[in-house]
mmCIF file of C-alpha atoms in Angstrom:
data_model
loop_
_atom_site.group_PDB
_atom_site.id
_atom_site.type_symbol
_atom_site.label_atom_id
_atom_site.label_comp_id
_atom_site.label_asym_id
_atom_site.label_seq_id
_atom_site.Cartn_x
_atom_site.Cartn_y
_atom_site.Cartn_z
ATOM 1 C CA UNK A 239 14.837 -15.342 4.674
ATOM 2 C CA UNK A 240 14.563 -15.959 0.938
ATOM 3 C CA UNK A 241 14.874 -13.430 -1.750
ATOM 4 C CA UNK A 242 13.073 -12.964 -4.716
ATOM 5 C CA UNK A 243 14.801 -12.126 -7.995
ATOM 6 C CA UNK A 244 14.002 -12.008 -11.573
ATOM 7 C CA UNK A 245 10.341 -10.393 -10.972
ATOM 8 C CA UNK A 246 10.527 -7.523 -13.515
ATOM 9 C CA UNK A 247 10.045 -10.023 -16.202
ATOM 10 C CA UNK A 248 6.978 -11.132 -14.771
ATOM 11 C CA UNK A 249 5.343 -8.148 -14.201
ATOM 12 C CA UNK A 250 6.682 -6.356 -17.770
ATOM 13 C CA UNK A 251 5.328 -9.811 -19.553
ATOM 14 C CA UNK A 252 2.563 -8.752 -22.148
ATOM 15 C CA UNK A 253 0.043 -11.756 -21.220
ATOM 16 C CA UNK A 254 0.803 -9.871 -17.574
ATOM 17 C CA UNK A 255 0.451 -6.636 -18.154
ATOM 18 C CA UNK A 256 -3.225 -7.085 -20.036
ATOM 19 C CA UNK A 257 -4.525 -8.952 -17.038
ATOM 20 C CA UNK A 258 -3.915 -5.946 -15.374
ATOM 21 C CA UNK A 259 -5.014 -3.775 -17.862
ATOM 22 C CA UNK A 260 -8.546 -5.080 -18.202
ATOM 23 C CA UNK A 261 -8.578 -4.900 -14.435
ATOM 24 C CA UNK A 262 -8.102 -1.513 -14.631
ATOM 25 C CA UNK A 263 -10.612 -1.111 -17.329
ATOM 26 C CA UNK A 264 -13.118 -3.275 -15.018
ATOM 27 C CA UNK A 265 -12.940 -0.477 -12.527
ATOM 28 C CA UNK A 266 -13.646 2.592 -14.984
ATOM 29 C CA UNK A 267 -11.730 5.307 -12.273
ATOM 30 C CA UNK A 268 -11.117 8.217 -12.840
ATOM 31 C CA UNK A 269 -8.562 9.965 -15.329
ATOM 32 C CA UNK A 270 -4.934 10.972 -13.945
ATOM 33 C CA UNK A 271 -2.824 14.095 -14.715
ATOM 34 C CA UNK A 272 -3.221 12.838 -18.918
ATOM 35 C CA UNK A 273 -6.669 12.844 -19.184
ATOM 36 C CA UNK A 274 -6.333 9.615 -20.216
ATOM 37 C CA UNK A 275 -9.594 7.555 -19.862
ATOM 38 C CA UNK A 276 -10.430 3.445 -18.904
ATOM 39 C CA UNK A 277 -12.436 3.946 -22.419
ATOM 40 C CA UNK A 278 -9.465 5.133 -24.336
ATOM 41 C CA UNK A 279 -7.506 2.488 -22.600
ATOM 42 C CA UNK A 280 -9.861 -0.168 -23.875
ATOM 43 C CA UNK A 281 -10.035 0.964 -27.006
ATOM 44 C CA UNK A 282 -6.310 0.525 -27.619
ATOM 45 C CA UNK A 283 -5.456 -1.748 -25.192
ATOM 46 C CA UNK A 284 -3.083 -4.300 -27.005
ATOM 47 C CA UNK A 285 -0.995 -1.011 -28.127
ATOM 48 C CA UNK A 286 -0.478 0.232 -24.746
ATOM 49 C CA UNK A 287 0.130 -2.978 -23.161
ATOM 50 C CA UNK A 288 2.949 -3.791 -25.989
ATOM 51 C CA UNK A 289 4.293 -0.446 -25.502
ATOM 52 C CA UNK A 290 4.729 -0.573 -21.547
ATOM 53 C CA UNK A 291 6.220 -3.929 -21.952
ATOM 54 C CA UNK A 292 8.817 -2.101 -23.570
ATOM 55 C CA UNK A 293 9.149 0.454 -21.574
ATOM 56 C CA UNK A 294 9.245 -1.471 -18.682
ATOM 57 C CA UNK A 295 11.796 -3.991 -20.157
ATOM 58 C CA UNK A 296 14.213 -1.382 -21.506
ATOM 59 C CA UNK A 297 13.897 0.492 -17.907
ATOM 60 C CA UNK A 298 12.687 3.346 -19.277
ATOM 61 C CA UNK A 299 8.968 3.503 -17.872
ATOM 62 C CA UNK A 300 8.898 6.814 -15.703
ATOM 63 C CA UNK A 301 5.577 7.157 -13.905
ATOM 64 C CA UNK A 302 3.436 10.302 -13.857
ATOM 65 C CA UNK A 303 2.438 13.042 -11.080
ATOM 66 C CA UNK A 304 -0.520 11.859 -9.452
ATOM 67 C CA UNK A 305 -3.354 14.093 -9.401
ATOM 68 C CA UNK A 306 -4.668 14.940 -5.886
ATOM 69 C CA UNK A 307 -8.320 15.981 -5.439
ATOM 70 C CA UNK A 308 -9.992 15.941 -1.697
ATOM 71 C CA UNK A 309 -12.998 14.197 -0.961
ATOM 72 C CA UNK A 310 -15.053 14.169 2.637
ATOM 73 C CA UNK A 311 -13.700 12.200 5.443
ATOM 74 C CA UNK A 312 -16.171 10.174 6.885
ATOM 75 C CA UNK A 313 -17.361 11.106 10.334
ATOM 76 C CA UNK A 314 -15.718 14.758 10.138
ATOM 77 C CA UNK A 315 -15.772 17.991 8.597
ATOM 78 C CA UNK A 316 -12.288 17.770 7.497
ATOM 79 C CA UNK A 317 -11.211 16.154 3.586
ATOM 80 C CA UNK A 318 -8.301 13.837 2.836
ATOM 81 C CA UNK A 319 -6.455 14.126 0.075
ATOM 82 C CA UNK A 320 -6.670 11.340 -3.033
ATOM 83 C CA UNK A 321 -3.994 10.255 -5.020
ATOM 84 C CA UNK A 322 -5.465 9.309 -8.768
ATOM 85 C CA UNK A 323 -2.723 7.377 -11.027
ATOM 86 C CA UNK A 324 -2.646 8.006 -14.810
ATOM 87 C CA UNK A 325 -4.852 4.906 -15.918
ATOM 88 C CA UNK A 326 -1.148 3.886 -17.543
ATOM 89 C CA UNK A 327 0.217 4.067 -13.832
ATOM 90 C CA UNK A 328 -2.427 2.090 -13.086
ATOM 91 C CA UNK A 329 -1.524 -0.588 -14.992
ATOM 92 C CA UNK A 330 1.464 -0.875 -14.133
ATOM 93 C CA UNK A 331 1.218 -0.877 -10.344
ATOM 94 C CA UNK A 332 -1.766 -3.782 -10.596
ATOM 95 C CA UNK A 333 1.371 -5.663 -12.697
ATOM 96 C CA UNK A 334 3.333 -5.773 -9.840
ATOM 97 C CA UNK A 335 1.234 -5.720 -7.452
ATOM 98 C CA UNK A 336 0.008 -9.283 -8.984
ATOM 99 C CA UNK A 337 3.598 -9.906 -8.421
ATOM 100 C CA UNK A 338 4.631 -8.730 -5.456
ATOM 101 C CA UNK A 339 1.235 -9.270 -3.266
ATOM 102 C CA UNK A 340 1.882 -13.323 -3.017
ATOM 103 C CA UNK A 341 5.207 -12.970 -1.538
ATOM 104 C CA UNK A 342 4.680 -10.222 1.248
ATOM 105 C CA UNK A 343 0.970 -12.111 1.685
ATOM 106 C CA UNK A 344 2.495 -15.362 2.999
ATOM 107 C CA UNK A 345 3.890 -13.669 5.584
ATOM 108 C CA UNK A 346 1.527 -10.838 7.103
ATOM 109 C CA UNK A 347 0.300 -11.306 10.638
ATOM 110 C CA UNK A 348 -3.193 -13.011 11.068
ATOM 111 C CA UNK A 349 -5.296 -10.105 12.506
ATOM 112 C CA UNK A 350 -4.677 -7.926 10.070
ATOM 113 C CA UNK A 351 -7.447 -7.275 7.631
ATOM 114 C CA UNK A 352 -7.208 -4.137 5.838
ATOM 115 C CA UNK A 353 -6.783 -3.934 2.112
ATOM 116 C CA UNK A 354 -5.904 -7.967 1.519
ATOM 117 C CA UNK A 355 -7.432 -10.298 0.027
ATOM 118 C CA UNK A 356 -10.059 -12.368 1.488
ATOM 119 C CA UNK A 357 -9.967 -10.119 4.433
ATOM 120 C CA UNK A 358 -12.503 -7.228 5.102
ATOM 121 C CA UNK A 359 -13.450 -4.935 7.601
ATOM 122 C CA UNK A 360 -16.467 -7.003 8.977
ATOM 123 C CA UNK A 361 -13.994 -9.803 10.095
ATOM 124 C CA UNK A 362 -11.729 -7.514 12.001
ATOM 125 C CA UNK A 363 -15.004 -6.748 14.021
ATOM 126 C CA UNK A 364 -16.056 -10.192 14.259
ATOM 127 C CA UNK A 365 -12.143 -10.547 15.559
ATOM 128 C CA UNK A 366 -12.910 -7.705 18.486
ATOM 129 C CA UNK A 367 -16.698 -9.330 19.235
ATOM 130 C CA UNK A 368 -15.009 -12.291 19.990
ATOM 131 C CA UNK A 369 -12.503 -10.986 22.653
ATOM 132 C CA UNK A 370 -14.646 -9.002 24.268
ATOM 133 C CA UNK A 371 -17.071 -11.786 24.868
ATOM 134 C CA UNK A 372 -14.023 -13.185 26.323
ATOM 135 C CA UNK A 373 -13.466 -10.975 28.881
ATOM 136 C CA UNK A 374 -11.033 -8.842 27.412
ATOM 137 C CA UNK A 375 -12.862 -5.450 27.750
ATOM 138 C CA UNK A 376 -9.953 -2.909 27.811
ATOM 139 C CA UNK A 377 -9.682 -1.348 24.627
ATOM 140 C CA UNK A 378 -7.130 0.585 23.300
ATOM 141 C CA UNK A 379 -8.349 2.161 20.051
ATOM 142 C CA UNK A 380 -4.964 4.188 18.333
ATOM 143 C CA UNK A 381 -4.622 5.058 14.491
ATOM 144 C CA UNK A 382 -1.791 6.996 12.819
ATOM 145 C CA UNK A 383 -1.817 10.769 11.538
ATOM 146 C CA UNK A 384 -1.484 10.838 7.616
ATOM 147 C CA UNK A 385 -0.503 7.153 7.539
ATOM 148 C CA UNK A 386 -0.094 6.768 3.954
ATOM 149 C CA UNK A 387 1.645 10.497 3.083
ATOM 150 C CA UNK A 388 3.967 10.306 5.968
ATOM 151 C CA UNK A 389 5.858 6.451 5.657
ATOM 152 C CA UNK A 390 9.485 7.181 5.340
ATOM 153 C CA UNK A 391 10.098 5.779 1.829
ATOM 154 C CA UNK A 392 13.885 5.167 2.363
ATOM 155 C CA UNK A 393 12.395 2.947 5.027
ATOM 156 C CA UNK A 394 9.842 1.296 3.034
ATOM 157 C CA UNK A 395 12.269 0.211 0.558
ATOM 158 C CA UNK A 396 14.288 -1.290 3.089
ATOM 159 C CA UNK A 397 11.315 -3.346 4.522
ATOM 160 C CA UNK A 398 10.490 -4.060 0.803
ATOM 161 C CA UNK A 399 14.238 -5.300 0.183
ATOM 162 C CA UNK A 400 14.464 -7.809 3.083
ATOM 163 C CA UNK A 401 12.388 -10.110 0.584
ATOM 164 C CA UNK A 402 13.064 -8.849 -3.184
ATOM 165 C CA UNK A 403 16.654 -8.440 -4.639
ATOM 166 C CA UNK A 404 15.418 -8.031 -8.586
ATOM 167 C CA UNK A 405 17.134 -4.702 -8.944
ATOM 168 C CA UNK A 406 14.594 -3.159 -11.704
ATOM 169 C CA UNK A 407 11.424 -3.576 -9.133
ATOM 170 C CA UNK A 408 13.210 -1.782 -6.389
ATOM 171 C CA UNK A 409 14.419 1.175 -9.054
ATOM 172 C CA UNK A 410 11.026 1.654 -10.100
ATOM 173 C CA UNK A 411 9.643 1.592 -6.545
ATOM 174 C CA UNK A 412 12.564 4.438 -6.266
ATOM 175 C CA UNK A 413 10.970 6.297 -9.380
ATOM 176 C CA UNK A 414 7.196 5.565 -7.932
ATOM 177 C CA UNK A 415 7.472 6.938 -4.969
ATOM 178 C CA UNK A 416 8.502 10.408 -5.590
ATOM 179 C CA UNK A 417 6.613 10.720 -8.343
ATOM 180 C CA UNK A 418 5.210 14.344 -7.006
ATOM 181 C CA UNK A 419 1.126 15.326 -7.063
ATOM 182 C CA UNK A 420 -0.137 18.024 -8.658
ATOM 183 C CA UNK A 421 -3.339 19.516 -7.077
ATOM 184 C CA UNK A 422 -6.511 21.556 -8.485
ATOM 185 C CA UNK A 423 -4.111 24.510 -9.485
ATOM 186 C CA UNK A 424 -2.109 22.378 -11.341
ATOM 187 C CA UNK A 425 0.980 23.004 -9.197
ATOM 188 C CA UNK A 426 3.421 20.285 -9.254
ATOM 189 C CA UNK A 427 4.761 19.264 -5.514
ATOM 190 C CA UNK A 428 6.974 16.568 -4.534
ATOM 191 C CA UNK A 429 6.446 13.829 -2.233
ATOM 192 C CA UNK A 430 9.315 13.385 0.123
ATOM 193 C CA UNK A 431 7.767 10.600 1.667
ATOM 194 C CA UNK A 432 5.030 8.657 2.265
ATOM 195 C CA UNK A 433 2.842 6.258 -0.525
ATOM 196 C CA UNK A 434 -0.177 7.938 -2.584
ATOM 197 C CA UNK A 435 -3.409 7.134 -1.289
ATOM 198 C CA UNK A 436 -5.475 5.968 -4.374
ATOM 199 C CA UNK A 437 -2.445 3.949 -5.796
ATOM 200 C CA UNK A 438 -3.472 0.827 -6.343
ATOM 201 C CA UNK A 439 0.003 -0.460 -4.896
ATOM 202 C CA UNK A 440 -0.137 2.022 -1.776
ATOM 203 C CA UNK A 441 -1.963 -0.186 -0.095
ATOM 204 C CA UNK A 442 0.088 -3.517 0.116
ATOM 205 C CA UNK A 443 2.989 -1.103 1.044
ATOM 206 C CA UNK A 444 1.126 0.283 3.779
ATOM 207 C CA UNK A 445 0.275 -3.195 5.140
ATOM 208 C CA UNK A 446 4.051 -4.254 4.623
ATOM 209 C CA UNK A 447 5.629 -1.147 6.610
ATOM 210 C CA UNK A 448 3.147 -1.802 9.586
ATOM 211 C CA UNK A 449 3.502 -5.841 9.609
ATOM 212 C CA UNK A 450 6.574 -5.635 12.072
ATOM 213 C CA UNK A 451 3.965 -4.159 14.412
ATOM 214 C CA UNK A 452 1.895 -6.654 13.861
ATOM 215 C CA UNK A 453 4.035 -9.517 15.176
ATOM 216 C CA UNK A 454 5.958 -7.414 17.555
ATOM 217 C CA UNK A 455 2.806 -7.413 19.671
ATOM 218 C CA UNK A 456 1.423 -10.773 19.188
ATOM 219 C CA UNK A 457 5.205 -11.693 20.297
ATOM 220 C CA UNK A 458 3.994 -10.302 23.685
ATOM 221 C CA UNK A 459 0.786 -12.173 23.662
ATOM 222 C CA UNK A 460 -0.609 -8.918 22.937
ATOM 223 C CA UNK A 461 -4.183 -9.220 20.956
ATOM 224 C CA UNK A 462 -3.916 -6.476 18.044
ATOM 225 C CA UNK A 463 -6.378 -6.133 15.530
ATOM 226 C CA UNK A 464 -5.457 -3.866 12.852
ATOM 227 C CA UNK A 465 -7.813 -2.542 9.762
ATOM 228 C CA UNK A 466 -4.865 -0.433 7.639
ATOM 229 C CA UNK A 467 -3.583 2.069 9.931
ATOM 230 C CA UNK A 468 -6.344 2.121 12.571
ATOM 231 C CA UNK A 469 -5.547 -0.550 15.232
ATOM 232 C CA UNK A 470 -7.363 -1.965 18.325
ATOM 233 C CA UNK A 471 -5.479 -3.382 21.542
ATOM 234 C CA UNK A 472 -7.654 -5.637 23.695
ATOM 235 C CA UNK A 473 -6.150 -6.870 27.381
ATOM 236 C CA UNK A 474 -6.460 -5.731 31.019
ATOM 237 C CA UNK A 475 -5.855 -2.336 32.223
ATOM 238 C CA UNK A 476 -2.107 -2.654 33.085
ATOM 239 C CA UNK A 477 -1.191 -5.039 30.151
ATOM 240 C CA UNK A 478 -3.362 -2.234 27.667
ATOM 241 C CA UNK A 479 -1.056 0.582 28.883
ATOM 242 C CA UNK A 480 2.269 -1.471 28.776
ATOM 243 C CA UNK A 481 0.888 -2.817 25.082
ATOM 244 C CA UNK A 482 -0.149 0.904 24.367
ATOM 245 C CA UNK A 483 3.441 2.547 25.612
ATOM 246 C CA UNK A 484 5.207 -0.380 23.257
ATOM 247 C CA UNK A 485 3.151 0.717 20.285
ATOM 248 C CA UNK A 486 3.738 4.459 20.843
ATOM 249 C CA UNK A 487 7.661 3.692 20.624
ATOM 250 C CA UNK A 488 7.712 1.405 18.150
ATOM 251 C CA UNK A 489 5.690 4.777 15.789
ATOM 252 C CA UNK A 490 8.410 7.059 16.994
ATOM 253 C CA UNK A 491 11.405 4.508 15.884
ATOM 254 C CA UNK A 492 9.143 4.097 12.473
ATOM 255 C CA UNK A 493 8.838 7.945 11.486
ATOM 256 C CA UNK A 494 5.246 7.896 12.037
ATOM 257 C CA UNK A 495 2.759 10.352 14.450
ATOM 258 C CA UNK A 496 -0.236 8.768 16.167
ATOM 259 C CA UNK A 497 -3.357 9.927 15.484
#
């Protein structure tokens, strides 16, 4: 397996970091915990770029709270919560991000379609269409229970350190990942575990964490499509509930709770 090393110069370079800066600009969200605003961003881009190359460089970049705000879940009463980044935070996760995507990419199981690029949520139904007109009607349709606010990080960051070895990246994933919310009252809470939903880098660690899954089951001959942490198992009856009992202990070894 090959390691990657000397990333954190990549991903702190200036010409790197305003790529990802006008990205974030491009996508005018929402303020974090500073106030801070994609406008005021613009208007002194070069400044803050230069400055979190430094900080980043010199190691001493610490990410902000996230601010947590819940929004409607679709096809329920219930909300979810929303992690929103400091636009700086922002920044910086699309920085390595840019970096890091490539490497896990190359590697990620070919029915999964959630959150990468090039993939989308129409092609993971084209996937299932497909199956079914091939006979394989027994569906087993399983997602996880707070997927993104319940991954083990000390777990993560050993899935994320079978590939990189540059030290820096994996202490700021360490500072990242605690980073704590604070919510409408303006309470600060820590996060154990789990990724932010709403980080922009949440995502591709999501997909990462889950991707042993992945090939586990198409190992069997199992046919898994998976759109983030919702997942779809099509085979017979007796190869669904073997394929189904596999997945349910492979969650339990991972930390996670099924949906």
């Amino acid at each position: 397996m090959k390691f990657f090393t000397h990333l954190q110069r990549h991903s702190a370079n200036e010409k790197h970091l305003l790529m990802a800066a006008w990205s974030v600009i491009g996508k005018d969200g929402a303020a974090g915990v500073d106030g801070q605003s994609c406008a005021l961003l613009e208007a002194h881009v070069n400044q803050t770029v230069a400055e979190l190359s430094r900080l980043l460089q010199t190691e001493r970049y610490a990410p902000r709270p996230v601010k947590r705000v819940w929004i409607d879940k679709l096809g329920s009463n219930e909300k979810r919560p929303l992690g929103i980044p400091t636009v700086r935070d922002r920044v910086v996760q699309t920085a390595l991000t840019y970096v890091l995507e490539p490497i896990f990419e190359r590697d990620f199981a070919e029915h999964s379609y959630g959150f990468r690029p090039g993939r989308n949520a129409q092609q993971a139904i084209a996937r299932v269409e497909t199956l079914l007109a091939q006979g394989q009607v027994w569906v087993v349709d399983a997602d996880l229970k707070g997927y993104f606010d319940s991954i083990p990080q000390d777990k993560l960051l050993a899935a994320v350190e079978k590939k990189i070895a540059d030290g820096r990246i994996l202490r700021w994933l360490e500072k990242y990942l605690p980073q704590g919310v604070l919510d409408s009252a303006r309470d600060w809470q820590p996060t154990a575990q789990g990724t932010p939903q709403g980080a922009v880098i949440s995502p591709l660690l999501a997909n990462l964490y889950l991707d042993p899954l992945d090939h586990l089951m198409a190992s069997q001959g199992v046919e898994m499509i998976r759109y983030a942490d919702d997942f779809i198992l099509c085979r017979s009856e007796v190869e669904a509930k073997v394929a189904l009992a596999e997945v349910a202990e492979w969650v339990k070894e991972a930390g996670l709770t099924p949906g």
